[in-house]
Tab-separated table of C-alpha atoms in Angstrom:
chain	number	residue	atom	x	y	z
A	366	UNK	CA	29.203	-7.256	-0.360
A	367	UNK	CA	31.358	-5.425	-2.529
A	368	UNK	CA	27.611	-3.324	-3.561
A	369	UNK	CA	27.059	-3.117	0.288
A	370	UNK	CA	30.365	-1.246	1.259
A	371	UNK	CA	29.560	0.715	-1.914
A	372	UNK	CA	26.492	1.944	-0.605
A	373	UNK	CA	28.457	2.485	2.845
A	374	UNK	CA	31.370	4.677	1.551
A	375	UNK	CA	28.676	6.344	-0.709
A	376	UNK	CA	26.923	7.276	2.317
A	377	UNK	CA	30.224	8.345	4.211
A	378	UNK	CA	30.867	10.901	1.232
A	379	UNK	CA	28.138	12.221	1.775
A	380	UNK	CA	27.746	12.782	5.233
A	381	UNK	CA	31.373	14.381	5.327
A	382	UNK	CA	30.263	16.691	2.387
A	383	UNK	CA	27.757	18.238	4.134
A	384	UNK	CA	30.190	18.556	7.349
A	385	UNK	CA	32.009	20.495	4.998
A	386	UNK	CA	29.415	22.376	3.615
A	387	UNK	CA	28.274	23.349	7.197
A	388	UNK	CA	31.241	24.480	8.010
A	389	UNK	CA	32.072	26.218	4.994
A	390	UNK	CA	28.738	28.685	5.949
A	391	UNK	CA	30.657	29.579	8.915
A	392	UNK	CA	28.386	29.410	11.754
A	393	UNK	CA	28.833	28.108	14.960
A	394	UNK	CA	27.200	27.979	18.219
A	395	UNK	CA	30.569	27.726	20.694
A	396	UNK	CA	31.207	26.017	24.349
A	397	UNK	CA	30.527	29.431	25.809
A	398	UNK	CA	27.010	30.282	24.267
A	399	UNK	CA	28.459	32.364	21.855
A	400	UNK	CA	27.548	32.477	18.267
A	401	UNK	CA	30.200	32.281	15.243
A	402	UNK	CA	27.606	34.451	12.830
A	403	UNK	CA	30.167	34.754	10.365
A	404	UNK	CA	33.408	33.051	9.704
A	405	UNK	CA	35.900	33.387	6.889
A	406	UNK	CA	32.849	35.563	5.191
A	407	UNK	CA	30.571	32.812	5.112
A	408	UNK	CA	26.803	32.571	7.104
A	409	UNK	CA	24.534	29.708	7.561
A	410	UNK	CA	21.806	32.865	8.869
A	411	UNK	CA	19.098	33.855	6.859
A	412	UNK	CA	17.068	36.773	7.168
A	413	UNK	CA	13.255	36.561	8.020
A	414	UNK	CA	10.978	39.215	7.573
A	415	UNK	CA	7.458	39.646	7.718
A	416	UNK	CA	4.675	41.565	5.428
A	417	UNK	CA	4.524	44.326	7.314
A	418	UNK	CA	8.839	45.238	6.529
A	419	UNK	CA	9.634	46.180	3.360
A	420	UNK	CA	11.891	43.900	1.623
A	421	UNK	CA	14.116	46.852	0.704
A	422	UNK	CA	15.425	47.084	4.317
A	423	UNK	CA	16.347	43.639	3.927
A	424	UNK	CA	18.023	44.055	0.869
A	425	UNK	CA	20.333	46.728	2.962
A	426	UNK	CA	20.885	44.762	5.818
A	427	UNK	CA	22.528	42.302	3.052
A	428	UNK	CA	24.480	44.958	1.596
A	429	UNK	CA	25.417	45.773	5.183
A	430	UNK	CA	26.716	42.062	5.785
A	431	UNK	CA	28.612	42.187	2.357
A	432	UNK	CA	30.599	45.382	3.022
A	433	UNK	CA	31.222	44.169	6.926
A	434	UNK	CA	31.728	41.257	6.840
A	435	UNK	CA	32.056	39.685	3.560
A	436	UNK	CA	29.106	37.314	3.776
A	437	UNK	CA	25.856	37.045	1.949
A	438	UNK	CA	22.853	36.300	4.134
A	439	UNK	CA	19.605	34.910	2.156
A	440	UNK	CA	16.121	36.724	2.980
A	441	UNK	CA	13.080	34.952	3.121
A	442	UNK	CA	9.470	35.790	4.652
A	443	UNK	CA	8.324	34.458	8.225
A	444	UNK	CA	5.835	32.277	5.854
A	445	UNK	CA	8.959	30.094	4.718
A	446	UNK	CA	9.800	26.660	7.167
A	447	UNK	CA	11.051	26.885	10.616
A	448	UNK	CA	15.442	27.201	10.258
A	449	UNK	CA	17.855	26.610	13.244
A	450	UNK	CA	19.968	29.797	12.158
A	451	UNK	CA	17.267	32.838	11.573
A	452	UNK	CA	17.838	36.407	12.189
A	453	UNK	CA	14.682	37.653	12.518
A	454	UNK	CA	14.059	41.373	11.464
A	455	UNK	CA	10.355	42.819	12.958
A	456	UNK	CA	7.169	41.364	13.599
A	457	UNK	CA	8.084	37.895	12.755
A	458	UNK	CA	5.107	35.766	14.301
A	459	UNK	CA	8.492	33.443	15.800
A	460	UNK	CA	8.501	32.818	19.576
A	461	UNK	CA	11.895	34.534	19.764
A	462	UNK	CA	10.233	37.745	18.376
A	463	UNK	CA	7.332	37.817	20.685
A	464	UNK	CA	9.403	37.413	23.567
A	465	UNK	CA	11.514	39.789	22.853
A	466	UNK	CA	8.787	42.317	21.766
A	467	UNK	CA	6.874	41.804	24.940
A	468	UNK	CA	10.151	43.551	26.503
A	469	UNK	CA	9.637	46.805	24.362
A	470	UNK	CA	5.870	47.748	24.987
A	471	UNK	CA	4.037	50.562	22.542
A	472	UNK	CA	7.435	52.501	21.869
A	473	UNK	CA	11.058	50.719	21.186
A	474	UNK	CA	12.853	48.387	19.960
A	475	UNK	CA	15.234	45.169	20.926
A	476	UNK	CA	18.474	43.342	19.584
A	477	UNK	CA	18.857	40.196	21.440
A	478	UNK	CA	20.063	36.816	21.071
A	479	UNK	CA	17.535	33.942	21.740
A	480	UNK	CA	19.283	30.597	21.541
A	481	UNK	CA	20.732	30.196	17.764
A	482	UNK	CA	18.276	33.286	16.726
A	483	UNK	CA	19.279	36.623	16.507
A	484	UNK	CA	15.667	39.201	16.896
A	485	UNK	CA	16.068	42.561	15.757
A	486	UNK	CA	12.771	43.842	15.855
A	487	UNK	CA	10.644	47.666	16.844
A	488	UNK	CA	7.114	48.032	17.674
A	489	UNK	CA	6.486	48.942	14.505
A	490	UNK	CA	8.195	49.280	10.850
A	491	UNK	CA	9.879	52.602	11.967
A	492	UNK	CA	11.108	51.497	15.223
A	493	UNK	CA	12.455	48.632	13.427
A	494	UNK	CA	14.277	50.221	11.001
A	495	UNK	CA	15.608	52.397	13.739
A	496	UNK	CA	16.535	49.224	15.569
A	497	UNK	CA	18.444	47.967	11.825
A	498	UNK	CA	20.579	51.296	12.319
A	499	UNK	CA	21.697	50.598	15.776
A	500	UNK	CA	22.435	46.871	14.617
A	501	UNK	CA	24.758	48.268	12.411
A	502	UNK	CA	26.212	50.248	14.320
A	503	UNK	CA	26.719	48.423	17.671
A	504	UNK	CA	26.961	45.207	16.152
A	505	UNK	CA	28.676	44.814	12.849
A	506	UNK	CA	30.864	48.169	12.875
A	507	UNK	CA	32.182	46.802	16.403
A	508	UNK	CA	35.073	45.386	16.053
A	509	UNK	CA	34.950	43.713	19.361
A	510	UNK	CA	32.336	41.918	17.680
A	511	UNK	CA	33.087	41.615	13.789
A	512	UNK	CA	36.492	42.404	12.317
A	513	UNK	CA	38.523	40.516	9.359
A	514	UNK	CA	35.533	38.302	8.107
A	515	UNK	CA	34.171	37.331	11.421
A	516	UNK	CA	30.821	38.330	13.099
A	517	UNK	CA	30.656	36.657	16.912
A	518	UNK	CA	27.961	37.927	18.910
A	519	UNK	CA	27.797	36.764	22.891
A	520	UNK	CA	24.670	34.578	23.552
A	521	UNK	CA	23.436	36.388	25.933
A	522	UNK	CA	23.634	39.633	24.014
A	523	UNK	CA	20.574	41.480	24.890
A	524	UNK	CA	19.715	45.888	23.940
A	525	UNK	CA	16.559	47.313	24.848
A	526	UNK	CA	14.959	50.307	24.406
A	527	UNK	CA	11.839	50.880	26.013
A	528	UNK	CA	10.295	54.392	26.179
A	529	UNK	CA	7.236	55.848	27.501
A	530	UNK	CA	7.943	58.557	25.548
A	531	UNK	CA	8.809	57.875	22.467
A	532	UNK	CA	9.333	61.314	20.726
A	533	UNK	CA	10.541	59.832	17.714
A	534	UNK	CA	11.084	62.566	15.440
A	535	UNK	CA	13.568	63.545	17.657
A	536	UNK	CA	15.151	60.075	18.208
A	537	UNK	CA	15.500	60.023	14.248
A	538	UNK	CA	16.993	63.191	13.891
A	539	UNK	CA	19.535	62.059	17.397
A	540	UNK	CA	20.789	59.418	14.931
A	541	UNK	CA	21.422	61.785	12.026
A	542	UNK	CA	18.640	59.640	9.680
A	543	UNK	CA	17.463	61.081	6.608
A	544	UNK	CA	13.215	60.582	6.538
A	545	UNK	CA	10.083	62.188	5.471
A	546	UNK	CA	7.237	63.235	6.883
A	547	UNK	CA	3.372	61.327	6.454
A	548	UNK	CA	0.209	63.863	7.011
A	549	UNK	CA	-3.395	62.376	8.186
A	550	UNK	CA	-6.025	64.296	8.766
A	551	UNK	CA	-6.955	63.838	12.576
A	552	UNK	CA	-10.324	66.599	12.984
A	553	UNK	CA	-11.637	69.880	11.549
A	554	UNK	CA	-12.350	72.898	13.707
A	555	UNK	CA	-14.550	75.092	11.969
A	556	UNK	CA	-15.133	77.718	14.716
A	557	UNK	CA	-18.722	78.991	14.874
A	558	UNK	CA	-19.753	82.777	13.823
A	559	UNK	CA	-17.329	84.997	12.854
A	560	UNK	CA	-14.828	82.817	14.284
A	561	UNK	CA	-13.396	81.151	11.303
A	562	UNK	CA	-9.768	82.005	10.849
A	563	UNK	CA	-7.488	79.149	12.204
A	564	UNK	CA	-4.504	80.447	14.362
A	565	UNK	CA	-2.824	78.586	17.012
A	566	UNK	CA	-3.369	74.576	18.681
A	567	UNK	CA	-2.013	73.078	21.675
A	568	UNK	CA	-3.004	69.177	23.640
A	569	UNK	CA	-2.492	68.819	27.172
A	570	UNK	CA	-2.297	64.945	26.233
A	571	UNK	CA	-6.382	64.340	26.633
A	572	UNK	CA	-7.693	67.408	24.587
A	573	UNK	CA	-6.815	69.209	21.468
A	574	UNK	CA	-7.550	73.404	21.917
A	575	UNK	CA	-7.673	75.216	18.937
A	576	UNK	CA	-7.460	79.210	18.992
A	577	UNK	CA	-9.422	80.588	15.916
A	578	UNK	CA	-10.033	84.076	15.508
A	579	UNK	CA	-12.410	86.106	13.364
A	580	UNK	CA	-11.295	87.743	9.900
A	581	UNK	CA	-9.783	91.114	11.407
A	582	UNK	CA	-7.803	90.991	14.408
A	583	UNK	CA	-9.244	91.251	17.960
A	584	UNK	CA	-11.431	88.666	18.459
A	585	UNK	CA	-11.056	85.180	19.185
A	586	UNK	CA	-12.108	82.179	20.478
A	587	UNK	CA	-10.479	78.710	22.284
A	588	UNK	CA	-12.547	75.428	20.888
A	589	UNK	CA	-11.851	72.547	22.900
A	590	UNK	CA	-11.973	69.273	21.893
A	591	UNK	CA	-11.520	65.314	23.319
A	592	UNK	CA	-8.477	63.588	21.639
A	593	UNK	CA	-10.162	60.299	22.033
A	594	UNK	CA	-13.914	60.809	20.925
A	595	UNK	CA	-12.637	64.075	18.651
A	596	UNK	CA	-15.760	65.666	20.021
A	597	UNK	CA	-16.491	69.535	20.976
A	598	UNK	CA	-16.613	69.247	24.673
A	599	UNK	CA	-16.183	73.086	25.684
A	600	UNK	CA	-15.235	76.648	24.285
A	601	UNK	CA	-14.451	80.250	25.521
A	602	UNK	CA	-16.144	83.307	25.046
A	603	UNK	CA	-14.989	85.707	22.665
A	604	UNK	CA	-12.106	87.328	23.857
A	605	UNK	CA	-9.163	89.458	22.400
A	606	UNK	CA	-6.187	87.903	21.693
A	607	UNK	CA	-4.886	90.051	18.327
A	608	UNK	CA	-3.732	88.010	16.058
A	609	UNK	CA	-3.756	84.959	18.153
A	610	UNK	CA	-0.411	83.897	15.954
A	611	UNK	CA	0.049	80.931	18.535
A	612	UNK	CA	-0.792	78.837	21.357
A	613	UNK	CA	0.982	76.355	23.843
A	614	UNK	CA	-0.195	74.424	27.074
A	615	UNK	CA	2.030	75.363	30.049
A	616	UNK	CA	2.046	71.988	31.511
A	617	UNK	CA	4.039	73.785	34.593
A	618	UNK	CA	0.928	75.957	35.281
A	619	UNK	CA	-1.562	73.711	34.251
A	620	UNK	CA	-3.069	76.480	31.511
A	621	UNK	CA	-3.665	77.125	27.881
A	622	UNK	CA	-1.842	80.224	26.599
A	623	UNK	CA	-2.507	82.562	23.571
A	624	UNK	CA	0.751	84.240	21.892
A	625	UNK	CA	-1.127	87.658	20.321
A	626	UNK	CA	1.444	88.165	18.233
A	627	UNK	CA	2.108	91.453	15.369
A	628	UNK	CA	2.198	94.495	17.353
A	629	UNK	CA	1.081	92.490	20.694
A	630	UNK	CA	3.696	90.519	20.304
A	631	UNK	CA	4.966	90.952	24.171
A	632	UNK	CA	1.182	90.248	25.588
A	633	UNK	CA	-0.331	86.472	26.188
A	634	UNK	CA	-3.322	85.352	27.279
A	635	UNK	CA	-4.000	81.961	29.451
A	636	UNK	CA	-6.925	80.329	29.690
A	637	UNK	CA	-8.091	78.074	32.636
A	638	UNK	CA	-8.277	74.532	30.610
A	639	UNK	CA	-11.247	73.088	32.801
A	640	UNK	CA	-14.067	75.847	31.854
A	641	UNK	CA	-11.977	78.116	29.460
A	642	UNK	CA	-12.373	81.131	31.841
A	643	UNK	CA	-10.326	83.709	30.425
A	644	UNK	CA	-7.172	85.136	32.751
A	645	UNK	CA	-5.452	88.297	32.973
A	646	UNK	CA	-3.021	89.096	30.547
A	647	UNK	CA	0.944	88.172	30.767
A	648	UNK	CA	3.475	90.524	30.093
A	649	UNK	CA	6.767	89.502	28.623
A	650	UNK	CA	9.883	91.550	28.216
A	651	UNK	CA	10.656	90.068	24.511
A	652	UNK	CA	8.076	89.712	21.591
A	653	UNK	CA	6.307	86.154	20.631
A	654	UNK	CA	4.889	85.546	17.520
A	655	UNK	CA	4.846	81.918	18.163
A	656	UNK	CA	5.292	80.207	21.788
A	657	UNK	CA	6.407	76.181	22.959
A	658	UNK	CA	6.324	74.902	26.024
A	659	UNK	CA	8.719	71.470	27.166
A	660	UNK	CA	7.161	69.198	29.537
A	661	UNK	CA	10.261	67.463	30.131
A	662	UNK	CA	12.020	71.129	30.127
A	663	UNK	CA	10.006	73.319	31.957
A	664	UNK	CA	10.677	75.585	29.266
A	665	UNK	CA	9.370	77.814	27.061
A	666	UNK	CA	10.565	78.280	23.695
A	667	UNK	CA	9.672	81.504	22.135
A	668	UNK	CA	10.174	83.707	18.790
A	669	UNK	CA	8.641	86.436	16.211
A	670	UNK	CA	9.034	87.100	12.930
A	671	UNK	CA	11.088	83.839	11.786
A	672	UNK	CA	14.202	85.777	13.421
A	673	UNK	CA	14.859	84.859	16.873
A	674	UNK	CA	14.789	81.863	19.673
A	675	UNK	CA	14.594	82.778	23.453
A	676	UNK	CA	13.994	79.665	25.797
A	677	UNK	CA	12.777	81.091	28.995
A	678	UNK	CA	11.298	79.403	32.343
A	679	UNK	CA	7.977	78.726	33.700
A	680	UNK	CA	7.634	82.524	35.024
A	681	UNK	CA	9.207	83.428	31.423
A	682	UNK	CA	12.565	84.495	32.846
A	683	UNK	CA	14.608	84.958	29.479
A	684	UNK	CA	17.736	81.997	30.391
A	685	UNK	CA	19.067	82.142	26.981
A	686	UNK	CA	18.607	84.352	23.395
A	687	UNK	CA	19.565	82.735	19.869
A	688	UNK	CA	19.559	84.653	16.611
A	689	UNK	CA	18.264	81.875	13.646
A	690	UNK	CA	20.226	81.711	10.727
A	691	UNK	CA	18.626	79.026	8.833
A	692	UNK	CA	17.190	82.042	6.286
A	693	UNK	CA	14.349	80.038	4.857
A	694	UNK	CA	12.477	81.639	2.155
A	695	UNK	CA	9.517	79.992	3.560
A	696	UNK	CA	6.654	82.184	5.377
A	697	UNK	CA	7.066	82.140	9.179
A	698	UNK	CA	4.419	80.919	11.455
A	699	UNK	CA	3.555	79.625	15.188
A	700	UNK	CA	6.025	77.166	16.665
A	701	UNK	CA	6.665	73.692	18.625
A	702	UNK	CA	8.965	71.527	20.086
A	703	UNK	CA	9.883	67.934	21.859
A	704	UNK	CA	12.259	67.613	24.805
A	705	UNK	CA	15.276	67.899	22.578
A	706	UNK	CA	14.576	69.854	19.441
A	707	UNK	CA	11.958	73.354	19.041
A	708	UNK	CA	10.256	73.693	15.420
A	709	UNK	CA	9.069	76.389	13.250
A	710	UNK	CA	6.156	75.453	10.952
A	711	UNK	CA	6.503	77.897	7.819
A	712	UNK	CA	4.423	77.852	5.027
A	713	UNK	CA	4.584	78.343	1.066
A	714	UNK	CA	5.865	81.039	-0.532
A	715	UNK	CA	8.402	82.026	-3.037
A	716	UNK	CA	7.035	79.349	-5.350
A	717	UNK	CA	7.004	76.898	-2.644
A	718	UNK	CA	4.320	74.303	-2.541
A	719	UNK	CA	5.100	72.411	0.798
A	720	UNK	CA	5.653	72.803	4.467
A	721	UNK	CA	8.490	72.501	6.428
A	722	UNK	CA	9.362	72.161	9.688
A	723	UNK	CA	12.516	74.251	9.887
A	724	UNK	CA	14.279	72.653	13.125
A	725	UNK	CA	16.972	74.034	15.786
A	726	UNK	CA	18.185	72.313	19.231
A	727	UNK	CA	17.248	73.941	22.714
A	728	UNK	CA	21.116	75.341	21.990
A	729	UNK	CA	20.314	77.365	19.190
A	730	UNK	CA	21.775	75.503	16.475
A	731	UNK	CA	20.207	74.901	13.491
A	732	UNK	CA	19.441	71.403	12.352
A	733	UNK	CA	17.502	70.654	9.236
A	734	UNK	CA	14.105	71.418	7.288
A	735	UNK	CA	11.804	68.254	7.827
A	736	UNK	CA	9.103	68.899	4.685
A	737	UNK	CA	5.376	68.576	4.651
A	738	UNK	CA	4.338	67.695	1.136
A	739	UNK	CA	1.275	69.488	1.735
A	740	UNK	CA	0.223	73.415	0.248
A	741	UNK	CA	-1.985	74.300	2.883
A	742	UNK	CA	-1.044	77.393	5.062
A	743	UNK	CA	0.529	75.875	8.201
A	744	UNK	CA	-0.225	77.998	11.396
A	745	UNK	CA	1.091	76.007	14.837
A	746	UNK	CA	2.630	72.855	15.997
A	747	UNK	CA	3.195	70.307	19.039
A	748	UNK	CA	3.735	67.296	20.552
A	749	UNK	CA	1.684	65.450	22.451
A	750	UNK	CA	0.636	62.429	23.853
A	751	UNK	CA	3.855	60.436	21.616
A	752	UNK	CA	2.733	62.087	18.320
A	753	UNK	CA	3.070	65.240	16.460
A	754	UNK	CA	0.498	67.812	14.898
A	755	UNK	CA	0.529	70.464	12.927
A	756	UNK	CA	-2.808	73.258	12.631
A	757	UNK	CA	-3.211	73.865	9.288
A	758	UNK	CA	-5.909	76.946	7.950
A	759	UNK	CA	-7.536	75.680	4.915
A	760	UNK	CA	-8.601	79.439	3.826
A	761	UNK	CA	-11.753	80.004	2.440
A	762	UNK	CA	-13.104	80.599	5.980
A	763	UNK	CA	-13.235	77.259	7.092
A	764	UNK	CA	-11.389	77.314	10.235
A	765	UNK	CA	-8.609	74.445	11.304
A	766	UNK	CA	-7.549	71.298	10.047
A	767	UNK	CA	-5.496	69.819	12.217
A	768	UNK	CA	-3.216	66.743	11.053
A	769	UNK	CA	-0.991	64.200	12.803
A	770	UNK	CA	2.563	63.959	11.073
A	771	UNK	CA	4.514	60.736	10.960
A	772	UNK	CA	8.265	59.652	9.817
A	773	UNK	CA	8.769	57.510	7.528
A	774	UNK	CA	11.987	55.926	8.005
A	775	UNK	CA	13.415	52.390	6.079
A	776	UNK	CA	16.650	51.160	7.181
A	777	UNK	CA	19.769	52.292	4.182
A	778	UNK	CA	22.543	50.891	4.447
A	779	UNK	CA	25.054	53.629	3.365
A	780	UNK	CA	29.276	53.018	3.836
């Protein structure tokens, strides 16, 4: 008997020790659905990644619960058992994550509550990482949500952003995150002839067109190719476009348009994008060296010479006239832009061996170089089709190399 009630009281100890313990992590599902994350800087949560999210990002979103909140999270893989208290960062393989995913489509990212887990996760490692930020920001630096030692998030807490176009360079830079720039190679355009010299690109979202001209000024031609198959599919006859510094599709007026450039720098040339018929000229009142056009705008962004910004509209009516300051000592080039932001390719020189994309805002303000580690001689830019390009000439006569640029952002957690 006396061995019996032993056993019994042995058992009792234990099962109020790991009350205690329990409690003493801090979480808490309450009456009203809510979730005690944190409490007196304690967590029960762990974080679950998968394969494809770097660990690193993790590692911050620790240091981010730390400094916060006081607590300590654990991180383990999506490959480690099943827990009741998860919060599961990307492309888990958990039910919560799918569902949640299924929400955001090709482009976004969600923050949402699912029972005792917590899914922050993107459609890919970027998005994700981009989704980490917001976490931080709308989450643990709320105080209606976490202040002295306590994180409580309601259990219905659901953010989702969905977009069908993502322009993510610009969503990055929205959010004042620091991130590089990937180049792949997407297709060559050699030109044919005499036609060699790679100039200015532009997409209308199904083709690539890439203006090449020959190695004097005067003569040019407009190669047109499929985005999907990357095959030729149609080009222009030799026309003259001078310099042919830089191109742009005028979604507005459904037509491709050549930016002459140099001493033509107030003459364009469109181009009919179903049988590349060449059009009369355009006159403009202010030069263009390099020439964007917003889809989202109606706008045209325009400059020359690595000096100036006018944003004009679809008849190019001048609205607006900036002055740049950024004075980069790189080379100036052609020109692109997003809904929110216009860039300025510009190539090496001065001992430079990269690319940059020196950036300013539709309002003429300068906002950072994004760099290219690439040495090729950069010629025109865009955005199209939720990605961004940038026509490179690979000298020697071999016409255009045209390569898709990516960020590369991982979550930081900075105080």
């Amino acid at each position: 008997m006396k061995l019996l009630s032993l056993h019994k009281m042995l058992a009792t100890s234990l099962l109020l020790a790991g009350v205690l313990i329990s409690c003493d992590k801090g979480t808490k599902i309450n009456e009203d659905g809510s979730i005690n994350v944190v409490r007196n800087g304690k967590t029960g949560y762990s974080i679950v990644y998968n394969k494809e999210t770097s660990k690193s990002v993790c590692d911050n979103l620790v240091l981010a619960f730390n400094d916060l909140t006081g607590s300590n999270p654990s991180v383990i893989t999506d490959e480690s058992k099943l827990g009741k208290y998860e919060l599961l960062v990307g492309n888990t393989g958990r039910a919560e994550t799918a569902a949640s995913l299924s929400k955001v489509g090709d482009n976004g990212y969600a923050i949402e509550v699912n029972g005792s887990k917590i899914v922050v996760a993107g459609s890919n490692v970027v998005w994700t990482s981009l989704a980490l930020k917001v976490f931080e920001k709308r989450i643990l630096r709320n105080p209606l949500f976490c202040k002295d030692g306590k994180l409580t998030i309601p259990g219905d807490y659901s953010y989702i952003q969905s977009y069908d176009d993502p322009q993510l360079i610009a969503r990055l830079l929205d959010e004042g995150l620091e991130f590089t720039l990937n180049p792949t190679l997407v297709l060559n355009c050699p030109g044919d002839e005499e036609i060699v010299v790679a100039q200015g690109a532009a997409s209308d979202g199904k083709h690539f067109y890439f203006l090449n001209r020959s190695r004097e000024d005067g003569q040019s031609k407009v190669y047109k190719y499929d985005m999907k198959s990357l095959q030729l599919v149609g080009q222009s006859k030799i026309f003259d476009a001078g310099h042919a510094n830089d191109a742009t599709f005028d979604y507005g007026k459904n037509r491709f348009i050549a930016a002459h450039g140099h001493s033509e720098g107030k003459i364009l040339t469109p181009l009919d994008p179903e049988n590349l018929k060449v059009l009369p000229n355009i006159d403009i009142t202010v030069g263009s060296g390099a020439i964007a056009f917003s889809k989202g705008r109606k706008q045209f962004a325009i400059s020359q010479g690595g000096k100036t910004l006018y944003v004009a509209d679809n008849d190019f009516n001048v609205l607006s006239s900036y002055t740049r300051n950024d004075n980069s000592v790189y080379l100036a080039q052609g020109m692109g832009c997003d809904d929110r932001y216009v860039y300025f390719p510009m190539s090496p020189q001065n001992g430079k061996t990269d690319n940059v994309l020196v950036t300013y805002d539709w309002s003429g303000y300068y906002i950072t170089d994004l760099h290219i580690p690439m040495s090729l001689e950069s010629e025109s830019m865009f955005y199209s089709d939720g990605n961004y390009y940038v026509n490179f000439y690979p000298g020697k006569l071999q016409g255009a190399a045209l390569y898709r640029v990516d960020p590369v952002y991982n979550y930081i957690y900075s105080k």
